[in-house]
mmCIF file of C-alpha atoms in Angstrom:
data_model
loop_
_atom_site.group_PDB
_atom_site.id
_atom_site.type_symbol
_atom_site.label_atom_id
_atom_site.label_comp_id
_atom_site.label_asym_id
_atom_site.label_seq_id
_atom_site.Cartn_x
_atom_site.Cartn_y
_atom_site.Cartn_z
ATOM 1 C CA MET T 11 56.278 35.637 16.573
ATOM 2 C CA LYS T 12 53.379 34.474 18.823
ATOM 3 C CA ARG T 13 50.844 35.678 16.108
ATOM 4 C CA GLY T 14 52.678 33.569 13.546
ATOM 5 C CA CYS T 15 52.509 30.525 15.788
ATOM 6 C CA PHE T 16 48.863 31.041 16.403
ATOM 7 C CA ALA T 17 48.256 31.335 12.696
ATOM 8 C CA ILE T 18 50.200 28.169 11.989
ATOM 9 C CA PHE T 19 48.341 26.401 14.788
ATOM 10 C CA GLY T 20 44.999 27.509 13.486
ATOM 11 C CA PHE T 21 45.831 26.531 9.997
ATOM 12 C CA LEU T 22 46.913 23.046 11.154
ATOM 13 C CA ALA T 23 43.789 22.601 13.255
ATOM 14 C CA ALA T 24 41.560 23.597 10.343
ATOM 15 C CA LEU T 25 43.515 21.284 8.027
ATOM 16 C CA ALA T 26 43.076 18.488 10.611
ATOM 17 C CA ILE T 27 39.258 19.042 10.707
ATOM 18 C CA ILE T 28 39.081 19.064 6.944
ATOM 19 C CA LEU T 29 41.235 15.918 6.620
ATOM 20 C CA GLY T 30 39.075 14.248 9.218
ATOM 21 C CA ALA T 31 35.865 15.059 7.413
ATOM 22 C CA ILE T 32 37.250 13.895 4.266
ATOM 23 C CA PHE T 33 38.353 10.561 5.873
ATOM 24 C CA VAL T 34 34.865 10.002 7.368
ATOM 25 C CA LEU T 35 33.044 10.824 4.159
ATOM 26 C CA GLY T 36 35.441 8.602 2.245
ATOM 27 C CA ARG T 37 35.095 5.667 4.640
ATOM 28 C CA ASP T 38 31.276 5.875 4.569
ATOM 29 C CA TYR T 39 31.422 5.952 0.698
ATOM 30 C CA ILE T 40 33.712 2.925 0.632
ATOM 31 C CA GLU T 41 31.632 1.079 3.156
ATOM 32 C CA LYS T 42 28.520 1.663 1.031
ATOM 33 C CA LYS T 43 30.232 0.474 -1.986
ATOM 34 C CA ILE T 44 31.546 -2.594 -0.303
ATOM 35 C CA ALA T 45 28.304 -3.423 1.429
ATOM 36 C CA GLY T 46 26.283 -3.113 -1.750
ATOM 37 C CA PRO T 47 22.669 -2.447 -1.963
ATOM 38 C CA ASP T 48 20.593 -2.216 1.120
ATOM 39 C CA PRO T 49 18.214 -5.166 1.386
ATOM 40 C CA VAL T 50 15.617 -3.222 3.433
ATOM 41 C CA THR T 51 15.332 -0.522 0.655
ATOM 42 C CA VAL T 52 15.138 -3.295 -2.038
ATOM 43 C CA ALA T 53 12.393 -4.978 -0.114
ATOM 44 C CA ALA T 54 10.480 -1.830 0.398
ATOM 45 C CA THR T 55 10.656 -1.027 -3.256
ATOM 46 C CA SER T 56 9.345 -4.674 -4.130
ATOM 47 C CA LEU T 57 6.571 -4.261 -1.645
ATOM 48 C CA GLN T 58 5.372 -1.074 -3.535
ATOM 49 C CA GLY T 59 5.401 -3.000 -6.711
ATOM 50 C CA MET T 60 3.430 -5.876 -5.246
ATOM 51 C CA ARG T 61 0.788 -3.549 -3.835
ATOM 52 C CA GLU T 62 0.204 -1.939 -7.251
ATOM 53 C CA GLN T 63 -0.932 -5.372 -8.505
ATOM 54 C CA ALA T 64 -3.889 -5.041 -6.212
ATOM 55 C CA ARG T 65 -4.988 -8.658 -6.182
ATOM 56 C CA LEU T 66 -2.804 -11.744 -6.797
ATOM 57 C CA SER T 67 -4.406 -14.880 -8.180
ATOM 58 C CA THR T 68 -2.156 -17.882 -8.578
ATOM 59 C CA PHE T 69 -4.526 -20.743 -8.375
ATOM 60 C CA ALA T 70 -7.916 -21.750 -9.780
ATOM 61 C CA ALA T 71 -9.989 -24.886 -9.856
ATOM 62 C CA ARG T 72 -13.307 -26.227 -11.213
ATOM 63 C CA TYR T 73 -15.690 -28.156 -9.042
ATOM 64 C CA VAL T 74 -18.945 -29.952 -9.823
ATOM 65 C CA THR T 75 -21.769 -30.443 -7.578
ATOM 66 C CA VAL T 76 -24.763 -32.624 -7.752
ATOM 67 C CA VAL T 77 -27.802 -31.745 -5.574
ATOM 68 C CA THR T 78 -31.478 -32.933 -5.424
ATOM 69 C CA ALA T 79 -34.547 -31.163 -4.005
ATOM 70 C CA THR T 80 -37.894 -32.807 -3.445
ATOM 71 C CA GLN T 81 -41.422 -31.561 -2.933
ATOM 72 C CA GLN T 82 -44.397 -33.572 -1.633
ATOM 73 C CA ARG T 83 -47.884 -32.211 -1.395
ATOM 74 C CA MET T 84 -50.842 -34.493 -0.587
ATOM 75 C CA TRP T 85 -50.393 -37.584 -2.638
ATOM 76 C CA LEU T 86 -48.197 -36.023 -5.318
ATOM 77 C CA SER T 87 -44.410 -35.602 -5.204
ATOM 78 C CA ALA T 88 -41.762 -33.987 -7.440
ATOM 79 C CA HIS T 89 -38.034 -33.854 -7.536
ATOM 80 C CA LYS T 90 -35.226 -32.068 -9.459
ATOM 81 C CA THR T 91 -31.637 -33.007 -9.711
ATOM 82 C CA LEU T 92 -29.126 -30.304 -10.560
ATOM 83 C CA ILE T 93 -25.604 -30.945 -11.847
ATOM 84 C CA MET T 94 -23.628 -27.672 -11.815
ATOM 85 C CA PRO T 95 -19.986 -26.910 -12.462
ATOM 86 C CA GLY T 96 -18.339 -23.845 -11.130
ATOM 87 C CA ASP T 97 -14.959 -22.086 -11.368
ATOM 88 C CA VAL T 98 -13.218 -20.705 -8.296
ATOM 89 C CA ARG T 99 -10.215 -18.446 -7.976
ATOM 90 C CA TYR T 100 -7.875 -18.117 -4.927
ATOM 91 C CA GLU T 101 -6.708 -14.540 -4.468
ATOM 92 C CA VAL T 102 -4.800 -12.458 -1.949
ATOM 93 C CA ASP T 103 -5.496 -8.732 -1.659
ATOM 94 C CA LEU T 104 -2.042 -7.249 -1.893
ATOM 95 C CA SER T 105 -3.272 -3.689 -1.246
ATOM 96 C CA LYS T 106 -3.642 -4.851 2.445
ATOM 97 C CA LEU T 107 0.105 -5.709 2.652
ATOM 98 C CA GLN T 108 1.923 -3.192 4.649
ATOM 99 C CA GLN T 109 5.600 -2.524 5.634
ATOM 100 C CA LYS T 110 4.817 -3.579 9.178
ATOM 101 C CA ASP T 111 3.985 -7.111 7.657
ATOM 102 C CA MET T 112 7.632 -7.553 6.468
ATOM 103 C CA ARG T 113 10.639 -8.114 8.854
ATOM 104 C CA TRP T 114 14.306 -8.439 8.008
ATOM 105 C CA ASP T 115 16.605 -10.611 10.085
ATOM 106 C CA ALA T 116 20.207 -9.467 9.449
ATOM 107 C CA ASN T 117 21.602 -12.528 11.360
ATOM 108 C CA THR T 118 20.073 -14.976 8.882
ATOM 109 C CA ASN T 119 19.727 -12.747 5.867
ATOM 110 C CA THR T 120 16.073 -13.639 5.849
ATOM 111 C CA LEU T 121 13.168 -11.385 4.772
ATOM 112 C CA SER T 122 9.914 -12.698 6.302
ATOM 113 C CA ILE T 123 6.455 -11.615 5.006
ATOM 114 C CA VAL T 124 3.060 -12.190 6.306
ATOM 115 C CA LEU T 125 0.413 -12.054 3.605
ATOM 116 C CA PRO T 126 -3.344 -11.379 4.041
ATOM 117 C CA PRO T 127 -5.501 -14.465 4.148
ATOM 118 C CA ILE T 128 -6.309 -16.312 1.010
ATOM 119 C CA GLU T 129 -9.782 -15.296 -0.347
ATOM 120 C CA VAL T 130 -12.125 -17.694 -2.350
ATOM 121 C CA VAL T 131 -13.642 -15.809 -5.264
ATOM 122 C CA GLY T 132 -16.622 -17.296 -6.977
ATOM 123 C CA PRO T 133 -17.941 -19.699 -7.868
ATOM 124 C CA THR T 134 -18.462 -18.602 -11.488
ATOM 125 C CA VAL T 135 -21.095 -20.946 -12.895
ATOM 126 C CA ASP T 136 -20.896 -22.421 -16.452
ATOM 127 C CA MET T 137 -24.391 -22.078 -17.424
ATOM 128 C CA ASN T 138 -23.854 -23.981 -20.689
ATOM 129 C CA ALA T 139 -22.684 -26.976 -18.669
ATOM 130 C CA ILE T 140 -25.650 -27.119 -16.372
ATOM 131 C CA ARG T 141 -27.686 -30.267 -16.409
ATOM 132 C CA GLU T 142 -31.122 -30.929 -14.794
ATOM 133 C CA TYR T 143 -33.257 -34.071 -14.389
ATOM 134 C CA SER T 144 -36.701 -34.057 -12.778
ATOM 135 C CA GLY T 145 -39.604 -36.269 -11.931
ATOM 136 C CA GLY T 146 -43.227 -35.534 -10.916
ATOM 137 C CA GLY T 147 -44.368 -33.292 -13.693
ATOM 138 C CA ILE T 148 -48.088 -33.301 -12.572
ATOM 139 C CA LEU T 149 -47.165 -31.620 -9.282
ATOM 140 C CA MET T 150 -44.942 -29.102 -10.983
ATOM 141 C CA SER T 151 -47.534 -28.305 -13.651
ATOM 142 C CA LEU T 152 -50.345 -27.640 -11.121
ATOM 143 C CA THR T 153 -48.355 -25.753 -8.469
ATOM 144 C CA ASP T 154 -45.231 -23.607 -7.975
ATOM 145 C CA ALA T 155 -43.165 -26.610 -6.874
ATOM 146 C CA GLU T 156 -40.766 -26.421 -9.701
ATOM 147 C CA ASP T 157 -39.750 -22.828 -8.816
ATOM 148 C CA GLN T 158 -39.199 -23.876 -5.197
ATOM 149 C CA LEU T 159 -37.206 -26.914 -6.270
ATOM 150 C CA ASP T 160 -35.017 -24.778 -8.497
ATOM 151 C CA GLU T 161 -34.426 -22.166 -5.824
ATOM 152 C CA ALA T 162 -33.447 -24.901 -3.270
ATOM 153 C CA ASN T 163 -31.116 -26.586 -5.811
ATOM 154 C CA ARG T 164 -29.333 -23.396 -6.688
ATOM 155 C CA LYS T 165 -28.716 -22.447 -3.073
ATOM 156 C CA ALA T 166 -27.599 -25.876 -2.154
ATOM 157 C CA ALA T 167 -25.360 -26.129 -5.270
ATOM 158 C CA GLN T 168 -23.672 -22.711 -4.456
ATOM 159 C CA GLU T 169 -23.063 -23.871 -0.786
ATOM 160 C CA ASP T 170 -21.657 -27.154 -1.905
ATOM 161 C CA LEU T 171 -19.242 -25.608 -4.485
ATOM 162 C CA LEU T 172 -17.926 -23.136 -1.842
ATOM 163 C CA LYS T 173 -17.520 -26.099 0.615
ATOM 164 C CA GLN T 174 -15.475 -28.017 -1.918
ATOM 165 C CA ALA T 175 -13.282 -24.930 -2.702
ATOM 166 C CA ARG T 176 -12.612 -24.261 1.028
ATOM 167 C CA ALA T 177 -11.543 -27.814 1.765
ATOM 168 C CA ASP T 178 -8.096 -28.423 3.319
ATOM 169 C CA ALA T 179 -6.527 -29.878 0.074
ATOM 170 C CA PRO T 180 -7.353 -27.030 -2.366
ATOM 171 C CA MET T 181 -6.667 -24.313 0.222
ATOM 172 C CA ARG T 182 -3.298 -25.900 0.829
ATOM 173 C CA LEU T 183 -2.536 -25.999 -2.940
ATOM 174 C CA ALA T 184 -3.663 -22.314 -3.259
ATOM 175 C CA ARG T 185 -1.352 -21.301 -0.382
ATOM 176 C CA GLU T 186 1.631 -23.080 -1.747
ATOM 177 C CA ALA T 187 1.078 -21.527 -5.227
ATOM 178 C CA THR T 188 0.607 -18.018 -3.669
ATOM 179 C CA ARG T 189 3.710 -18.626 -1.347
ATOM 180 C CA ARG T 190 6.035 -19.554 -4.312
ATOM 181 C CA ALA T 191 4.785 -16.553 -6.445
ATOM 182 C CA VAL T 192 5.413 -14.038 -3.664
ATOM 183 C CA GLU T 193 8.820 -15.486 -2.721
ATOM 184 C CA ARG T 194 9.919 -15.166 -6.395
ATOM 185 C CA SER T 195 8.637 -11.495 -6.508
ATOM 186 C CA PHE T 196 10.823 -10.508 -3.541
ATOM 187 C CA ALA T 197 13.771 -12.845 -4.101
ATOM 188 C CA MET T 198 14.319 -11.829 -7.838
ATOM 189 C CA PRO T 199 15.037 -8.170 -7.091
ATOM 190 C CA LEU T 200 17.238 -9.035 -4.096
ATOM 191 C CA ARG T 201 19.261 -11.395 -6.271
ATOM 192 C CA ALA T 202 19.429 -8.917 -9.039
ATOM 193 C CA ALA T 203 20.974 -6.449 -6.676
ATOM 194 C CA GLY T 204 23.652 -8.964 -5.719
ATOM 195 C CA LEU T 205 22.144 -9.806 -2.374
ATOM 196 C CA GLN T 206 22.041 -13.371 -1.148
ATOM 197 C CA ALA T 207 18.898 -13.265 0.857
ATOM 198 C CA ASN T 208 16.280 -15.875 1.950
ATOM 199 C CA VAL T 209 12.549 -15.020 1.541
ATOM 200 C CA GLN T 210 9.906 -16.676 3.839
ATOM 201 C CA VAL T 211 6.250 -16.127 3.091
ATOM 202 C CA LEU T 212 3.784 -16.871 5.959
ATOM 203 C CA PHE T 213 -0.017 -16.551 6.410
ATOM 204 C CA PRO T 214 -1.594 -15.031 9.531
ATOM 205 C CA ASP T 215 -2.608 -18.365 11.140
ATOM 206 C CA GLU T 216 0.987 -19.688 10.684
ATOM 207 C CA VAL T 217 2.520 -16.843 12.712
ATOM 208 C CA LYS T 218 -0.063 -17.191 15.462
ATOM 209 C CA ARG T 219 1.086 -20.805 15.987
ATOM 210 C CA GLY T 220 4.448 -19.461 17.031
ATOM 211 C CA SER T 221 6.341 -21.617 14.694
ATOM 212 C CA ASN T 222 8.624 -18.711 13.527
ATOM 213 C CA GLU T 223 10.477 -17.255 16.508
ATOM 214 C CA VAL T 224 12.488 -14.843 14.174
ATOM 215 C CA TRP T 225 9.269 -13.088 13.538
ATOM 216 C CA ASP T 226 8.888 -12.155 17.213
ATOM 217 C CA ILE T 227 12.406 -10.597 17.535
ATOM 218 C CA SER T 228 13.156 -9.056 14.279
ATOM 219 C CA PRO T 229 12.208 -5.345 13.551
ATOM 220 C CA SER T 230 9.761 -4.775 10.777
ATOM 221 C CA ILE T 231 10.711 -3.028 7.534
ATOM 222 C CA GLU T 232 8.644 -0.129 8.737
ATOM 223 C CA GLU T 233 10.567 0.156 11.935
ATOM 224 C CA VAL T 234 13.928 -0.164 10.178
ATOM 225 C CA LEU T 235 13.129 2.535 7.732
ATOM 226 C CA ALA T 236 11.734 4.833 10.523
ATOM 227 C CA ASN T 237 14.972 4.537 12.538
ATOM 228 C CA ARG T 238 16.926 5.821 9.592
ATOM 229 C CA HIS T 239 15.226 9.229 9.514
#
């Protein structure tokens, strides 16, 4: 009789364990179905896709510079004026973007991303559009003044084109164009997965100003993924 009771008790205990395991597994499955896709996983996948692009260029501009160089030797003088247009691209090296540069704030459903700094690429000079005007042909014909004038003008023109390209206004436009492009690249997969998430794109100097407190307290995507293993 006792053996029968122990057998029944053992059977019921094993059945309770099995039912408990089924309940836990079923609950986890249902919770995952209800919760939907994981935003951190979606963001990490989007990051990999962005990095494969290597470099992102969303803004370009053309600038024109006018420089004049002069030479004076003894009683003779010469000058040359150079009008030179150049094209500049504004790029971000996405290969430098890491998981630690992304943070997810579950309280506000916000994905924050810090991009590498904007890089100015160029200028690429349109050789067919260059114009030159000169005076003082006697000095240039008797000496190497023309070569020196040309070298001085080319150097000054390159420097001026870069100065124009790095001015506040074009850099601000380049940032906003890049910001919008990256926001779309991360927001679209999140929305396609049925997630209502905000995407905030920042640059390094914007984080250093401390204007984004969420960045200081939210774990990075890298930390979130590491804690799951």
